[in-house]
Tab-separated table of N, CA and C in Angstrom:
chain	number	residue	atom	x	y	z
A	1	UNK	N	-1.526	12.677	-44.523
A	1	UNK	CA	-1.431	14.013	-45.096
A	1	UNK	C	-0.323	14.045	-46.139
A	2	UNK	N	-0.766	14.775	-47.182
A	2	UNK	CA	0.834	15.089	-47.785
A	2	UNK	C	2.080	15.263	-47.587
A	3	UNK	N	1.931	16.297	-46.221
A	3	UNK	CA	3.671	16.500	-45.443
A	3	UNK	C	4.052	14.968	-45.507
A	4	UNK	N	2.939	13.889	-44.634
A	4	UNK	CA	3.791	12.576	-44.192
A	4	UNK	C	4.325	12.031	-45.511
A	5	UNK	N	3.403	11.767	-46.570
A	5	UNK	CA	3.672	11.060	-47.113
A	5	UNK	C	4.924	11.413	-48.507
A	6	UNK	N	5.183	12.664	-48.304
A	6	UNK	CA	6.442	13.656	-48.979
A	6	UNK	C	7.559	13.112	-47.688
A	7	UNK	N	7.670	13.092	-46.433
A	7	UNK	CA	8.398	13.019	-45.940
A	7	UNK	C	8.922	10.989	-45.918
A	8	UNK	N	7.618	10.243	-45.760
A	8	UNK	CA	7.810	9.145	-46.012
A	8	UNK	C	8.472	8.489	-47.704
A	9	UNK	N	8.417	9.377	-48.200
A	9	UNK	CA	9.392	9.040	-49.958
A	9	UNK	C	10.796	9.801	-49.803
A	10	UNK	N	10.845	10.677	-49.050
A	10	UNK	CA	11.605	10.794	-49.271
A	10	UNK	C	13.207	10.072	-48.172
A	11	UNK	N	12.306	9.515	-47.193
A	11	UNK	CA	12.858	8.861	-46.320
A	11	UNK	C	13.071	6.940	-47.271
A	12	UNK	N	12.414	7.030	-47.724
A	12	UNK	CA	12.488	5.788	-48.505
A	12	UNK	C	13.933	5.948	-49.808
A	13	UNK	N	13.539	7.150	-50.370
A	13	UNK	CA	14.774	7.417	-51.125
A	13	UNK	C	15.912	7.461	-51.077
A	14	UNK	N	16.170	8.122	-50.191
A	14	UNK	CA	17.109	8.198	-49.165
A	14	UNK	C	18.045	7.151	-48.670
A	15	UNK	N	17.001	5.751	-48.079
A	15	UNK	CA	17.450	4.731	-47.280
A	15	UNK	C	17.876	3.660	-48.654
A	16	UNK	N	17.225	3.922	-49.645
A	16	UNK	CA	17.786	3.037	-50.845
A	16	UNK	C	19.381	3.261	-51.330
A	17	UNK	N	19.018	4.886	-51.769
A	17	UNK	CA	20.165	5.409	-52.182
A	17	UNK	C	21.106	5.189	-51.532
A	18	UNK	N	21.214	4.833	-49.995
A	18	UNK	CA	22.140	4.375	-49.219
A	18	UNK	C	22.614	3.136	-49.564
A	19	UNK	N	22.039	2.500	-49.543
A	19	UNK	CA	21.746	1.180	-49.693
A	19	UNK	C	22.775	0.572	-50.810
A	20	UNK	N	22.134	1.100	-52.031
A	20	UNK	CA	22.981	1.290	-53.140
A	20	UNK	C	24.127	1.617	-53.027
A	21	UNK	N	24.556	2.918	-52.576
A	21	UNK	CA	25.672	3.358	-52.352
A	21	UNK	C	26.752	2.172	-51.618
A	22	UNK	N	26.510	1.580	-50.886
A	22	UNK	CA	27.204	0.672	-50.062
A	22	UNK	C	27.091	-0.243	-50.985
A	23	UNK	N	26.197	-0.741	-51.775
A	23	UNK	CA	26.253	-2.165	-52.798
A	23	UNK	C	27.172	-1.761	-53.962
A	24	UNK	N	27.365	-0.624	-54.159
A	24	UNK	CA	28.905	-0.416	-55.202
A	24	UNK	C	30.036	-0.580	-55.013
A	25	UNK	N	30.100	-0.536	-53.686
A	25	UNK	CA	31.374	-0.661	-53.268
A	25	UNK	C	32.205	-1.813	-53.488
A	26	UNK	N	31.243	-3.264	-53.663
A	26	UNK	CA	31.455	-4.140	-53.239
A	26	UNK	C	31.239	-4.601	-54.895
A	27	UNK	N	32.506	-5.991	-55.218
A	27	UNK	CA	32.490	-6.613	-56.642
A	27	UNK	C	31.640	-8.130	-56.200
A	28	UNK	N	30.504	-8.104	-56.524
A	28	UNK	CA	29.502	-9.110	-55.904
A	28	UNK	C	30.067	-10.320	-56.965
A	29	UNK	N	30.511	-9.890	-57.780
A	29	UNK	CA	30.767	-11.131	-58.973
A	29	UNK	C	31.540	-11.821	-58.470
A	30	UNK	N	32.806	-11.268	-57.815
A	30	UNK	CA	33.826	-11.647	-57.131
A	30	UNK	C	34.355	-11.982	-55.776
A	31	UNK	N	33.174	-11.287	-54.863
A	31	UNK	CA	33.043	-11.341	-53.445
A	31	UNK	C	31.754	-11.781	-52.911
A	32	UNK	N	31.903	-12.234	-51.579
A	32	UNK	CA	31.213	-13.620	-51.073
A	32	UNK	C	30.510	-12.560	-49.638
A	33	UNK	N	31.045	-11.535	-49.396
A	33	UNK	CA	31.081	-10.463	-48.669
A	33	UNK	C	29.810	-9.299	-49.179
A	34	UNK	N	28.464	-9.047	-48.244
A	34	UNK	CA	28.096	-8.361	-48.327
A	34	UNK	C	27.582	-7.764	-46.971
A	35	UNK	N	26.801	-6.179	-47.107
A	35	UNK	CA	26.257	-5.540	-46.087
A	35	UNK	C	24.436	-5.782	-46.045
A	36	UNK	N	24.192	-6.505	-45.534
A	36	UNK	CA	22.924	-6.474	-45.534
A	36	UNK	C	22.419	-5.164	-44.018
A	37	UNK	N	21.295	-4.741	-44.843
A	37	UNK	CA	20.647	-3.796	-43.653
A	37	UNK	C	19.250	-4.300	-42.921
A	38	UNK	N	19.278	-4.520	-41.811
A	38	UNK	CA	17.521	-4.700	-41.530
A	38	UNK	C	17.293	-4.087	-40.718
A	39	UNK	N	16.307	-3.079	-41.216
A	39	UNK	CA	15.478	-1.856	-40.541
A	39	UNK	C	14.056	-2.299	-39.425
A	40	UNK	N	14.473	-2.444	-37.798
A	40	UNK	CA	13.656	-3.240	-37.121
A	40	UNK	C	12.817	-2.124	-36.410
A	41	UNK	N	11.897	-1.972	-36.565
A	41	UNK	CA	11.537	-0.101	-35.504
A	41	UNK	C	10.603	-0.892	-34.297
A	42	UNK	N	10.418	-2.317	-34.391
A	42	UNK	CA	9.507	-2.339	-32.727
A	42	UNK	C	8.404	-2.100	-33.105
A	43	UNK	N	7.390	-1.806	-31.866
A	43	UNK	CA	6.261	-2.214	-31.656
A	43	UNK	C	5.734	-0.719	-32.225
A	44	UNK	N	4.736	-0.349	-32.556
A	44	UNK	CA	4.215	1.050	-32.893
A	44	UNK	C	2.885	0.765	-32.379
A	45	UNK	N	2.293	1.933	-31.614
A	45	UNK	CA	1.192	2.558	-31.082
A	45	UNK	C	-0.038	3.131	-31.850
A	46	UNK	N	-0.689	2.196	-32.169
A	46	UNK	CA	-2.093	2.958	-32.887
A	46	UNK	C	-2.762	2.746	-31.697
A	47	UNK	N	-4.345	3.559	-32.191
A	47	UNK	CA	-4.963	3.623	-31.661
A	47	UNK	C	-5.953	2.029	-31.433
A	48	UNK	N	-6.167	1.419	-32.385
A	48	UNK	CA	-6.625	0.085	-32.537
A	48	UNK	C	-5.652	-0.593	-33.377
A	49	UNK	N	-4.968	-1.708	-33.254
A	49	UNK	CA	-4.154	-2.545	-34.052
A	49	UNK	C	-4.631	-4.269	-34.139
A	50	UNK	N	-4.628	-3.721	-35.297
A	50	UNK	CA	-5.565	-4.839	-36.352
A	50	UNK	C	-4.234	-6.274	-36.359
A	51	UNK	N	-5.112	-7.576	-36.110
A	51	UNK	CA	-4.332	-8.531	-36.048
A	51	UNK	C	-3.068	-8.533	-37.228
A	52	UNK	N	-3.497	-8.200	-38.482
A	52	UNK	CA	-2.232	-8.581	-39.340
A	52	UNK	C	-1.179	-7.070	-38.326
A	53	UNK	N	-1.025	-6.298	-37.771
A	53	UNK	CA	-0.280	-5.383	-37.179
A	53	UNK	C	0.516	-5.560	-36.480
A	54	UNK	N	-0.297	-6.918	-35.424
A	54	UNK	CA	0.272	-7.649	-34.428
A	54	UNK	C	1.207	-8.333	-35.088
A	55	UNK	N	0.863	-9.482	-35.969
A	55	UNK	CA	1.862	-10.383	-36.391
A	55	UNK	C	3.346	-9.519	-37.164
A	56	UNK	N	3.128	-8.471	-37.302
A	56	UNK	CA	4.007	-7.958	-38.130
A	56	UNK	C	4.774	-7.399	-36.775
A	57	UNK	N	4.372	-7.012	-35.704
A	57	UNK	CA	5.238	-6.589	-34.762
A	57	UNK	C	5.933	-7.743	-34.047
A	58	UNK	N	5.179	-8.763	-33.697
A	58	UNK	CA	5.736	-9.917	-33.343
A	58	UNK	C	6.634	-10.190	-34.054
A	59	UNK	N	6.635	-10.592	-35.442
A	59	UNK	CA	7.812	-10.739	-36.101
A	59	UNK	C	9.109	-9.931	-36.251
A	60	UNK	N	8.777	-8.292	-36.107
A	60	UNK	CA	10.038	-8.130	-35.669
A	60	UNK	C	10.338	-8.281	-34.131
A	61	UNK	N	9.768	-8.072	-33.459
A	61	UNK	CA	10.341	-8.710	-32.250
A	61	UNK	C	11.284	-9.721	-32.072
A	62	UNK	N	10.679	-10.826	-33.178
A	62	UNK	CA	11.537	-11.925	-32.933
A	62	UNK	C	12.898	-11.662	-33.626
A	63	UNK	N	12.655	-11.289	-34.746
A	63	UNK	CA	13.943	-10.885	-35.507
A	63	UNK	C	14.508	-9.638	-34.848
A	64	UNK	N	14.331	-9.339	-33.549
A	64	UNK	CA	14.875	-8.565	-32.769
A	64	UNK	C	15.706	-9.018	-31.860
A	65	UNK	N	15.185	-10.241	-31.767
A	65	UNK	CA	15.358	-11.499	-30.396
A	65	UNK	C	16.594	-12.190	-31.151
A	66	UNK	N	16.711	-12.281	-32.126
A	66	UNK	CA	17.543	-13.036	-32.737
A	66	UNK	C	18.964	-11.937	-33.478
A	67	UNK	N	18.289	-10.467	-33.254
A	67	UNK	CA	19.892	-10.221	-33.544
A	67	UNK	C	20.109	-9.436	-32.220
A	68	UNK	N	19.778	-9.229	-30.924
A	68	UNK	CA	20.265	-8.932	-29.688
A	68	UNK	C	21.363	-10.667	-29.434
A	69	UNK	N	20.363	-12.336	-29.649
A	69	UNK	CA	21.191	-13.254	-29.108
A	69	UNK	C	22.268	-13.249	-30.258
A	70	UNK	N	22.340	-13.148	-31.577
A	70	UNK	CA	23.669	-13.203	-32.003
A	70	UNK	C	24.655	-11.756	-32.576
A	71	UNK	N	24.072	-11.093	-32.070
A	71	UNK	CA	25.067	-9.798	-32.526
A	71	UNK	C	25.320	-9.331	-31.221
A	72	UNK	N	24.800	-9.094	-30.231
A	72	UNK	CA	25.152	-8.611	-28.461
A	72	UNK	C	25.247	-9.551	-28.215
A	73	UNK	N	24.574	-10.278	-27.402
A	73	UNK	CA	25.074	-11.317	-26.446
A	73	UNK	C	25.695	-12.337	-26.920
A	74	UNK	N	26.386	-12.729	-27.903
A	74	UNK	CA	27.326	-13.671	-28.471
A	74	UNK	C	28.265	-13.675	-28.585
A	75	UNK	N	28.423	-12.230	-29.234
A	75	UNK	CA	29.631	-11.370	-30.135
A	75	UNK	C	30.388	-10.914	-28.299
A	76	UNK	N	30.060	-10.413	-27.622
A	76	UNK	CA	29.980	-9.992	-26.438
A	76	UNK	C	31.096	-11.009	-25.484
A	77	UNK	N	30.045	-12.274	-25.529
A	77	UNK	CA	30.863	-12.989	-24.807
A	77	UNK	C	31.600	-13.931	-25.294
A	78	UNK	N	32.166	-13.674	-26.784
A	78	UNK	CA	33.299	-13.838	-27.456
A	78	UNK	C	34.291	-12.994	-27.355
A	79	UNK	N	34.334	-11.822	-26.885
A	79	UNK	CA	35.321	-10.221	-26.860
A	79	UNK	C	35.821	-11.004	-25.750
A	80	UNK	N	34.889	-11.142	-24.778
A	80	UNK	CA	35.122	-11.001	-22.802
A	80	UNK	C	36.076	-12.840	-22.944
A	81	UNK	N	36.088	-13.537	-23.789
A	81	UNK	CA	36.473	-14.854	-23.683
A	81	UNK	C	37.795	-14.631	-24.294
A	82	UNK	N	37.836	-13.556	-24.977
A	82	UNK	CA	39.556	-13.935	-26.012
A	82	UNK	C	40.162	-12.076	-24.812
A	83	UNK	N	39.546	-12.361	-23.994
A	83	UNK	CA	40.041	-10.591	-23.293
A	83	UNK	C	40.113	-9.625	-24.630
A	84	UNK	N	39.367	-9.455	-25.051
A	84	UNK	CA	39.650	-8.014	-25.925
A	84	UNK	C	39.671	-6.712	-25.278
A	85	UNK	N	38.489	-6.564	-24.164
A	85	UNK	CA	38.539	-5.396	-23.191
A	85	UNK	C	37.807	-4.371	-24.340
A	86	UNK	N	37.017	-4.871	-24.935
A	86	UNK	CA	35.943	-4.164	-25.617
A	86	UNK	C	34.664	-3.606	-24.702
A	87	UNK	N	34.013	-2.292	-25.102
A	87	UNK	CA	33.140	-2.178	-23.563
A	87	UNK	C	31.899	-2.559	-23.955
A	88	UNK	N	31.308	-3.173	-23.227
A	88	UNK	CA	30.257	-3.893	-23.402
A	88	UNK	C	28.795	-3.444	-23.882
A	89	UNK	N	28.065	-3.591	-24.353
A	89	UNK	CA	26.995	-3.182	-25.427
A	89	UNK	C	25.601	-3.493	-24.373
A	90	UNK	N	24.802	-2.258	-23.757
A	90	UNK	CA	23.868	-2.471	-23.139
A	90	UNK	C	22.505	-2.359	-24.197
A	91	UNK	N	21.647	-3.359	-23.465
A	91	UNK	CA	20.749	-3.245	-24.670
A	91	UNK	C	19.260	-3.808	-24.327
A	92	UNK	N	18.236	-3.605	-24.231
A	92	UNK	CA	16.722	-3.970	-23.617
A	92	UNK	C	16.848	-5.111	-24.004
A	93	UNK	N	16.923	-6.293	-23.412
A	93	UNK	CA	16.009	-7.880	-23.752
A	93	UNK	C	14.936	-7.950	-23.685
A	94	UNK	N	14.393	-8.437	-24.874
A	94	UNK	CA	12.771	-8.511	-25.360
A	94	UNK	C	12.521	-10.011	-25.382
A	95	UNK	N	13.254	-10.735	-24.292
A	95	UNK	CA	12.340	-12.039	-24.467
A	95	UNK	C	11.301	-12.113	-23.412
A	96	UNK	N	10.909	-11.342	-22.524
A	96	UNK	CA	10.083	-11.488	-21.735
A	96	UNK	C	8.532	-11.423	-22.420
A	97	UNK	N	9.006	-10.316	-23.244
A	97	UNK	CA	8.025	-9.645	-24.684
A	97	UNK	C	7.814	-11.217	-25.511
A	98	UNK	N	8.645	-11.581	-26.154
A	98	UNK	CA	8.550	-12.937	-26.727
A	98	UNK	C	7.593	-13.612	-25.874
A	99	UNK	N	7.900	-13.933	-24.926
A	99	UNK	CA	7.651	-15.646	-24.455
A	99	UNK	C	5.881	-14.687	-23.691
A	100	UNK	N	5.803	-13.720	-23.650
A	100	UNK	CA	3.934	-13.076	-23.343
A	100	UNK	C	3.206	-13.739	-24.026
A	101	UNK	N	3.918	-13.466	-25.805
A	101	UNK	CA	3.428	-13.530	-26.784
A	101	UNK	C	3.313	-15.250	-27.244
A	102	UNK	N	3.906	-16.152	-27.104
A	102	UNK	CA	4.119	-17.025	-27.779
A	102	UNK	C	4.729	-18.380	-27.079
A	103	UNK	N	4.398	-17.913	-25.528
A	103	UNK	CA	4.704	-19.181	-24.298
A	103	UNK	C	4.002	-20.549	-25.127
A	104	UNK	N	3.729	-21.421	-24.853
A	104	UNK	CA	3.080	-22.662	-25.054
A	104	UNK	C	1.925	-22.836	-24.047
A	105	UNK	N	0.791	-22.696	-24.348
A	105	UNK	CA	-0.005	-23.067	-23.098
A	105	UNK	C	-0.527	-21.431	-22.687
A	106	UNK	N	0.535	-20.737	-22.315
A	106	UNK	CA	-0.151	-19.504	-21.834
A	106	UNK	C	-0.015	-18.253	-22.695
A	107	UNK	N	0.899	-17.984	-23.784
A	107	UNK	CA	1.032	-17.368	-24.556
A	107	UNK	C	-0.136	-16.460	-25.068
A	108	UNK	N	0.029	-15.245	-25.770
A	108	UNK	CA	-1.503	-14.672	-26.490
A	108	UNK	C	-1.954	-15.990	-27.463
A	109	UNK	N	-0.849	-15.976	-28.140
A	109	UNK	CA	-1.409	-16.680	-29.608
A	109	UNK	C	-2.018	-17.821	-29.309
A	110	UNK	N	-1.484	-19.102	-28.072
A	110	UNK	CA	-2.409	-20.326	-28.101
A	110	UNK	C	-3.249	-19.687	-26.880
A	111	UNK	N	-3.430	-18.501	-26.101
A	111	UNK	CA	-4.793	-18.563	-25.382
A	111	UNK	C	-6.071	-18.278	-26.883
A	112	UNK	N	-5.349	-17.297	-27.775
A	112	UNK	CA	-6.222	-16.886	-28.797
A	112	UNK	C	-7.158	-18.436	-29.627
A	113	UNK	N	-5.635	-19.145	-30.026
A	113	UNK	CA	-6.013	-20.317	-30.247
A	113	UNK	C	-7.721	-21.054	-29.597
A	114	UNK	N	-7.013	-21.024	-28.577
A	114	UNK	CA	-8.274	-21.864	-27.357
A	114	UNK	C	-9.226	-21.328	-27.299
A	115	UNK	N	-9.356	-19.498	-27.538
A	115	UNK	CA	-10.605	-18.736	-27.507
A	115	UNK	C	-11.332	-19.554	-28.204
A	116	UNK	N	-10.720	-19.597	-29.764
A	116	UNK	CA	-11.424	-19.509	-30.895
A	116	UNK	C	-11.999	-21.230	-31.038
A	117	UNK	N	-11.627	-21.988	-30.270
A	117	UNK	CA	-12.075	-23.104	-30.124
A	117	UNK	C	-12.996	-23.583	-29.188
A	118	UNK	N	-13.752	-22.332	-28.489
A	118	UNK	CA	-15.316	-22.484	-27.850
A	118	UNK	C	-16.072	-22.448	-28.906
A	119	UNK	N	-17.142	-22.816	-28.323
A	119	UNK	CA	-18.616	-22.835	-29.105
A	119	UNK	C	-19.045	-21.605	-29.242
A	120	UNK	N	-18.650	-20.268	-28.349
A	120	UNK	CA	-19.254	-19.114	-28.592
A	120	UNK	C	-17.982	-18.354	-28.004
A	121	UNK	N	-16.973	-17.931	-28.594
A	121	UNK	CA	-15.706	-17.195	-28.021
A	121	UNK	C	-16.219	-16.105	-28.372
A	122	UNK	N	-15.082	-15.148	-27.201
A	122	UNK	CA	-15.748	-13.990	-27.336
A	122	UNK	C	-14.471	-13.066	-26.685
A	123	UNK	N	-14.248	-11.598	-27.289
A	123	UNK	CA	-13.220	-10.699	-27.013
A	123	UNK	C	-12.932	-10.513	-25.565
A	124	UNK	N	-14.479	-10.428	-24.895
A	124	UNK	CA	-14.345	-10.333	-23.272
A	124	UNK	C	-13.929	-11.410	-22.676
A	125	UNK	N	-13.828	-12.454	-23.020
A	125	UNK	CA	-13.757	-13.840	-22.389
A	125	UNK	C	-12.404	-13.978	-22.590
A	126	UNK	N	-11.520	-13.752	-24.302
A	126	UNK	CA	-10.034	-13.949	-24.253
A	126	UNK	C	-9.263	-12.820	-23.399
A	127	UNK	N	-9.737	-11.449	-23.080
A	127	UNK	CA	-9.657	-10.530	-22.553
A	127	UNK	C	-8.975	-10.701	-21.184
A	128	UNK	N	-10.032	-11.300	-20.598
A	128	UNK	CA	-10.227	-11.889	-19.409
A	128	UNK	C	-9.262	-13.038	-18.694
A	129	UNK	N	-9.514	-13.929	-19.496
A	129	UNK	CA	-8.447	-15.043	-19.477
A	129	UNK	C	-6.976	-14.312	-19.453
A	130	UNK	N	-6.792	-13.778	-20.481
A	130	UNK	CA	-5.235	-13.187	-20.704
A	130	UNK	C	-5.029	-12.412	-19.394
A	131	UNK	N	-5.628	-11.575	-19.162
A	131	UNK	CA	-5.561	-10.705	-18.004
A	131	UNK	C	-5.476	-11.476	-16.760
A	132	UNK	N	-6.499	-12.774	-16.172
A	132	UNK	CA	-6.058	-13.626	-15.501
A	132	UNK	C	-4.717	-14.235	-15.071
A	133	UNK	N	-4.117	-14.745	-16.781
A	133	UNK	CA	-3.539	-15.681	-16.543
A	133	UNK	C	-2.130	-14.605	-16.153
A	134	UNK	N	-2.133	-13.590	-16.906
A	134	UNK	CA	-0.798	-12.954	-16.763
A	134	UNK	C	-0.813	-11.290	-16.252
A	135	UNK	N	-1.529	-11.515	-14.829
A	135	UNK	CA	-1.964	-10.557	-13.838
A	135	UNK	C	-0.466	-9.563	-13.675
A	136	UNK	N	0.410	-10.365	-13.443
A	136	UNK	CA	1.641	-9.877	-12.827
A	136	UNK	C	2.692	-9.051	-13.890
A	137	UNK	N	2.285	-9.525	-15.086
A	137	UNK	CA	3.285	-9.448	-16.107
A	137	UNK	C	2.915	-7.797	-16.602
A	138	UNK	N	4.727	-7.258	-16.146
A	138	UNK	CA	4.816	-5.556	-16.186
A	138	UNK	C	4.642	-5.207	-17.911
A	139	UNK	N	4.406	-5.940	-18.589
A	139	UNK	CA	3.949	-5.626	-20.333
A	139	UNK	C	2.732	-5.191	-20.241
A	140	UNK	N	1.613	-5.870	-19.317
A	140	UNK	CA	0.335	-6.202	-19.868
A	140	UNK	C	-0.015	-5.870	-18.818
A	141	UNK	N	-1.094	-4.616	-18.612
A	141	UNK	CA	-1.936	-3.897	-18.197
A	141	UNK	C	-3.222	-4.315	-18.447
A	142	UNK	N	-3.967	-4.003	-17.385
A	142	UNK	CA	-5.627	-4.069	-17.685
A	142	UNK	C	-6.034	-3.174	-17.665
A	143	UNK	N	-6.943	-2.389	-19.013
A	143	UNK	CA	-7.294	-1.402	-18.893
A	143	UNK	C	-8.250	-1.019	-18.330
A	144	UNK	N	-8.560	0.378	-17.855
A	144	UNK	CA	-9.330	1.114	-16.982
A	144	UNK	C	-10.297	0.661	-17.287
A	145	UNK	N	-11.764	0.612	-16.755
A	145	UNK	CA	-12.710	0.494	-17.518
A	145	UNK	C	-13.571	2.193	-16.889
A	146	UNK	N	-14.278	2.659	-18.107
A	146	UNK	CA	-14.632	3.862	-17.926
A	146	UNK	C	-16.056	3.767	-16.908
A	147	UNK	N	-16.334	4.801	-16.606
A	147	UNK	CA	-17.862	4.947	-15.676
A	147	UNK	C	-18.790	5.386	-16.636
């Protein structure tokens, strides 16, 4: 709709102009020192999500995974090692999320793999399998099936 997409420019404008604002501050000619920003929002909820959707959430995931292990849990137990008595930074770990996605062997991506390497693969069959293999796992639900 228009509202969104007035509200989505101007949220874009906004996040630049920031952006900018903080890149003046700084004599880049002369300094080795900058603020980089990365805007990570997670997984988002459509109604059907189309494989390129997935990979794009996976990827931030990972680049989620990678600044929880070096910005929290690093930085963290560098404070607690020199006693700073800094209070500690609670925060969801998403590697359980990771390793669903991208285990070796049982992962989505190489069960997807293996689907696609029958003679006749099929949505119900990777469906199935996935749901099999990772019955237990509190991410991954099997959905209802209707009457």
């Amino acid at each position: 709709s228009a509202r969104d997409a007035l509200a989505k420019a101007i949220y874009a404008r906004l996040f630049d102009h920031i952006v900018n604002s903080t890149n003046h501050c700084f004599e880049f000619n002369q300094s080795q020192f900058y603020i980089g920003v990365l805007d990570i929002a997670g997984f988002e909820y459509f109604q059907e999500n189309s494989f390129e959707q997935f990979t794009i959430n996976y990827c931030n995931e990972k680049l989620q995974e990678l600044f929880n292990q070096r910005i929290l849990k690093e930085e963290q137990e560098l404070y607690e090692r020199e006693g700073l008595g800094v209070e500690p930074v609670t925060y969801t770990d998403n590697e359980d999320c990771i390793a669903l996605i991208d285990c070796k062997g049982t992962g989505i991506i190489d069960l997807l793999n293996e689907e696609n390497r029958l003679p006749k693969p099929s949505a119900d069959h990777f469906t199935d399998n996935l749901h099999a293999i990772h019955k237990e796992h509190f991410r991954l639900a099997v959905p209802r099936k209707s009457k």
